[in-house]
XYZ file of C-alpha atoms in Angstrom:
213
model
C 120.050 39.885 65.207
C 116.844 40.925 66.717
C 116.010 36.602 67.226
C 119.213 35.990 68.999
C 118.688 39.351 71.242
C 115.348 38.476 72.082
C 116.374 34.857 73.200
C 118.697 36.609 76.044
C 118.418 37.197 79.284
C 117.934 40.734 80.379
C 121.675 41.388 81.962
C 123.353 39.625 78.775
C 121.233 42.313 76.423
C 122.036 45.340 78.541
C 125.450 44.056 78.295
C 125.838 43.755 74.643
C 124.104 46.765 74.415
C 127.550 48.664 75.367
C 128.338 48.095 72.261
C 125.341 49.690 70.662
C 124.105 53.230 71.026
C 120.549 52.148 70.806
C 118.216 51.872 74.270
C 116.976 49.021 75.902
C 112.995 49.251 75.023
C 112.405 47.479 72.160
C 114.864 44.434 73.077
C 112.490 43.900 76.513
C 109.204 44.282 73.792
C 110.711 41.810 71.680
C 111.588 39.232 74.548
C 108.368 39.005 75.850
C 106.909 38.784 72.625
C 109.382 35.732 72.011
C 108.210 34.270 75.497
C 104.562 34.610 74.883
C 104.221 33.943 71.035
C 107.402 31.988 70.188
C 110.594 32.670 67.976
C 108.577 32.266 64.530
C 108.960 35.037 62.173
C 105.495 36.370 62.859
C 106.158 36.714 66.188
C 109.414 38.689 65.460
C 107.212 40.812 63.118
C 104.022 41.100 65.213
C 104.721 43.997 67.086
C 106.326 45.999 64.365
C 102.940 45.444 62.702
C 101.004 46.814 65.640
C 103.190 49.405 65.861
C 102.510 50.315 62.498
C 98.930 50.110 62.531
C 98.956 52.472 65.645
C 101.345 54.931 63.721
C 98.088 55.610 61.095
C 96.193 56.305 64.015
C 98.446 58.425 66.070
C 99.125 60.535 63.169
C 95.618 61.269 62.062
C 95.104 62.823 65.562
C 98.262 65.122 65.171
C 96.733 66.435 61.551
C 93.505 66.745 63.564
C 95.083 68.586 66.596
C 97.597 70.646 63.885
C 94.580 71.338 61.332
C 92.272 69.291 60.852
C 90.240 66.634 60.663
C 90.379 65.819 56.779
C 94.127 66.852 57.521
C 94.420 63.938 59.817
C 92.918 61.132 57.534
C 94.997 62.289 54.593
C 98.098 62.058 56.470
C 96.963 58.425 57.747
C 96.319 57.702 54.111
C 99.447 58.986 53.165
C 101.124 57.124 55.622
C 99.077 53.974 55.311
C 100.726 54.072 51.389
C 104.291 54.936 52.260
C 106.862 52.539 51.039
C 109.505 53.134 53.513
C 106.455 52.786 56.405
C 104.860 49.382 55.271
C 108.605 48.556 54.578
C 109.554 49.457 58.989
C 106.248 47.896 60.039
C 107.212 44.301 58.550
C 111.032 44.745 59.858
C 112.011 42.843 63.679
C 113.878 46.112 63.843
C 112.548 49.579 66.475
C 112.154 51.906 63.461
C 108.284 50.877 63.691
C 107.955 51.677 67.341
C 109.894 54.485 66.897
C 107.630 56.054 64.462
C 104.472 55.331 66.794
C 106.370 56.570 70.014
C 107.161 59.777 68.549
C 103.963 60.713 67.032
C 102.604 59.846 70.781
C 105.259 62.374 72.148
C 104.040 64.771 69.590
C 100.298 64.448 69.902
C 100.826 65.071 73.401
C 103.337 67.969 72.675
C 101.004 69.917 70.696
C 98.385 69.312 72.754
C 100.334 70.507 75.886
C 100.701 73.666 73.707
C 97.091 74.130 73.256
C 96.371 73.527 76.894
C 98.692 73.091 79.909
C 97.105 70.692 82.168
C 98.259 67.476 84.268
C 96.903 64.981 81.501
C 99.036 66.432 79.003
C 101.657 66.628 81.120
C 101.671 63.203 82.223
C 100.987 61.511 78.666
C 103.844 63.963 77.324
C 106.387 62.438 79.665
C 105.275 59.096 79.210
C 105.275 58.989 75.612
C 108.317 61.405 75.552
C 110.408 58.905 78.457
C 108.975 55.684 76.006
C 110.296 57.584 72.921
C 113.586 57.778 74.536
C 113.837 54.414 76.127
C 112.876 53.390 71.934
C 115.739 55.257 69.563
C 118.857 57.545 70.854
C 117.572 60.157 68.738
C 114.204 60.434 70.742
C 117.438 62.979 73.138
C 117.424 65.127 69.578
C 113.324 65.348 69.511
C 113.460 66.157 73.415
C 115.725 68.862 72.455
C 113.620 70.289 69.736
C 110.885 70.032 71.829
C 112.900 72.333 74.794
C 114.182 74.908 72.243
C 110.762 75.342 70.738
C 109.105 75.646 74.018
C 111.453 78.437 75.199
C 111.520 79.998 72.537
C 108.009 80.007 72.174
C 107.482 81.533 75.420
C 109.800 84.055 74.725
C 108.205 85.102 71.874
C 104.700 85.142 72.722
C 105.991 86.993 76.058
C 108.033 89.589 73.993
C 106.168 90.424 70.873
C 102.516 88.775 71.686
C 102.628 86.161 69.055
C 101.963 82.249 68.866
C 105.123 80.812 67.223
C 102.840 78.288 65.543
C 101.607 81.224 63.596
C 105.617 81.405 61.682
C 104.950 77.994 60.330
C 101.410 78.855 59.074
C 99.933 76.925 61.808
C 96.664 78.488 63.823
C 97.039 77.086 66.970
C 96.908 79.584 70.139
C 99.434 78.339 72.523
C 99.515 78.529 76.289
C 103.059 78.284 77.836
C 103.314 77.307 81.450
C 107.075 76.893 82.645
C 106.526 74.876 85.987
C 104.443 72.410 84.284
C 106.940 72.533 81.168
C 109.667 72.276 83.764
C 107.524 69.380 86.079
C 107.401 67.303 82.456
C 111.009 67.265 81.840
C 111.124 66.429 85.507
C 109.328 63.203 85.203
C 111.006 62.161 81.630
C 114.633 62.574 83.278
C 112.560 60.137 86.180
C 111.669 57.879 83.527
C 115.093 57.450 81.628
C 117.273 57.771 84.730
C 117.718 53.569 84.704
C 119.500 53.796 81.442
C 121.086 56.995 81.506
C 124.321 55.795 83.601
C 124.678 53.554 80.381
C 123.917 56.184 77.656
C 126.656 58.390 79.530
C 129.299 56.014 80.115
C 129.096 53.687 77.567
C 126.755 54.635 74.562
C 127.193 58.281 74.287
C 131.356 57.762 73.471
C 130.255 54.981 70.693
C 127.986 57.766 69.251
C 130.957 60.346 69.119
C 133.601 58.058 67.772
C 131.148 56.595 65.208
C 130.144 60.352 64.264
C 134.161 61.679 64.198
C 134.779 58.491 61.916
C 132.104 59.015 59.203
């Protein structure tokens, strides 16, 4: 699937991909991967593998940023040993990018809790528009991400307390609505080219395929 997608040109993908409900992001990785390194099967698997390899990284500097840093390199050991992640890492399939894009959304989500400045703002929105552009369920994690942040704000408004604190977590957090508002801003910016097809095309598949399971 993922050899005879990645030997397409870029209108025939988007097109095919009306019948998916899965972004364009990974098809474009995978073609110029095919272009530069060949159809072989380790050049279908070479960037899952990267992918993977930057998912152990990424996720020790969440444990760091969440708790700490021997949090952070036994979650990359943990997840340097998970089945289903050495499994997703070998696989010409997203689920490897996935799993690095979102823990690069929510590095940069936490940290934008910690500290509201344009960096985090700006890395947010770019890992949060390439999380989106990667799986249709990166729209679920940008929700999550919305209703925590509003809440959170609320809360810490209302009764003086860092939400992080319900889930055991000793962060202080630091909410800023224009620059929350300023990083959905530039994600919409970001996924705007393939939102037209998410809408019109994608978006019904995903309802119909729900309503028949």
């Amino acid at each position: 699937f993922t050899l005879n997608f990645s030997g397409k040109e870029m209108s025939e993908i988007v097109d095919r991909l009306k019948e998916d409900v899965h972004p364009l992001g990974y098809y474009v990785i995978m073609r110029g991967s095919k272009l530069f390194l060949g159809g072989s099967e380790f050049a279908l698997r070479f960037s899952s593998v990267l992918f993977g390899i930057a998912s152990i990284l990424l996720i020790y500097f969440v444990g760091k940023e969440l708790f700490s840093r021997r949090v952070g390199l036994l979650a990359s050991l943990f997840l340097s040993l998970s089945y289903t992640a050495i499994v997703y890492s070998q696989e010409a399939k997203m689920y490897s990018m996935f799993m690095a894009a979102f823990l690069f959304s929510f590095l940069y989500f936490v940290k934008l809790l910690k500290k509201t400045s344009w960096k985090n703002v700006f890395f947010l929105s770019l890992a949060t528009g390439l999380l989106l552009h990667t799986h249709v369920l990166g729209l679920l994690i940008l929700s999550c991400y919305m209703g925590y942040y509003f809440i959170g704000a609320l809360t810490k408004k209302t009764y003086k307390v860092d939400l992080a604190s319900i889930f055991s977590i000793k962060i202080k957090e630091v909410y800023n609505l224009k620059r929350f508002f300023v990083f959905l801003l530039l994600t919409f910016i970001l996924y705007l080219p393939w939102l037209k097809m998410f809408l019109f095309y994608q978006f019904p598949l995903l309802i119909h395929t729900l309503q028949f399971k």
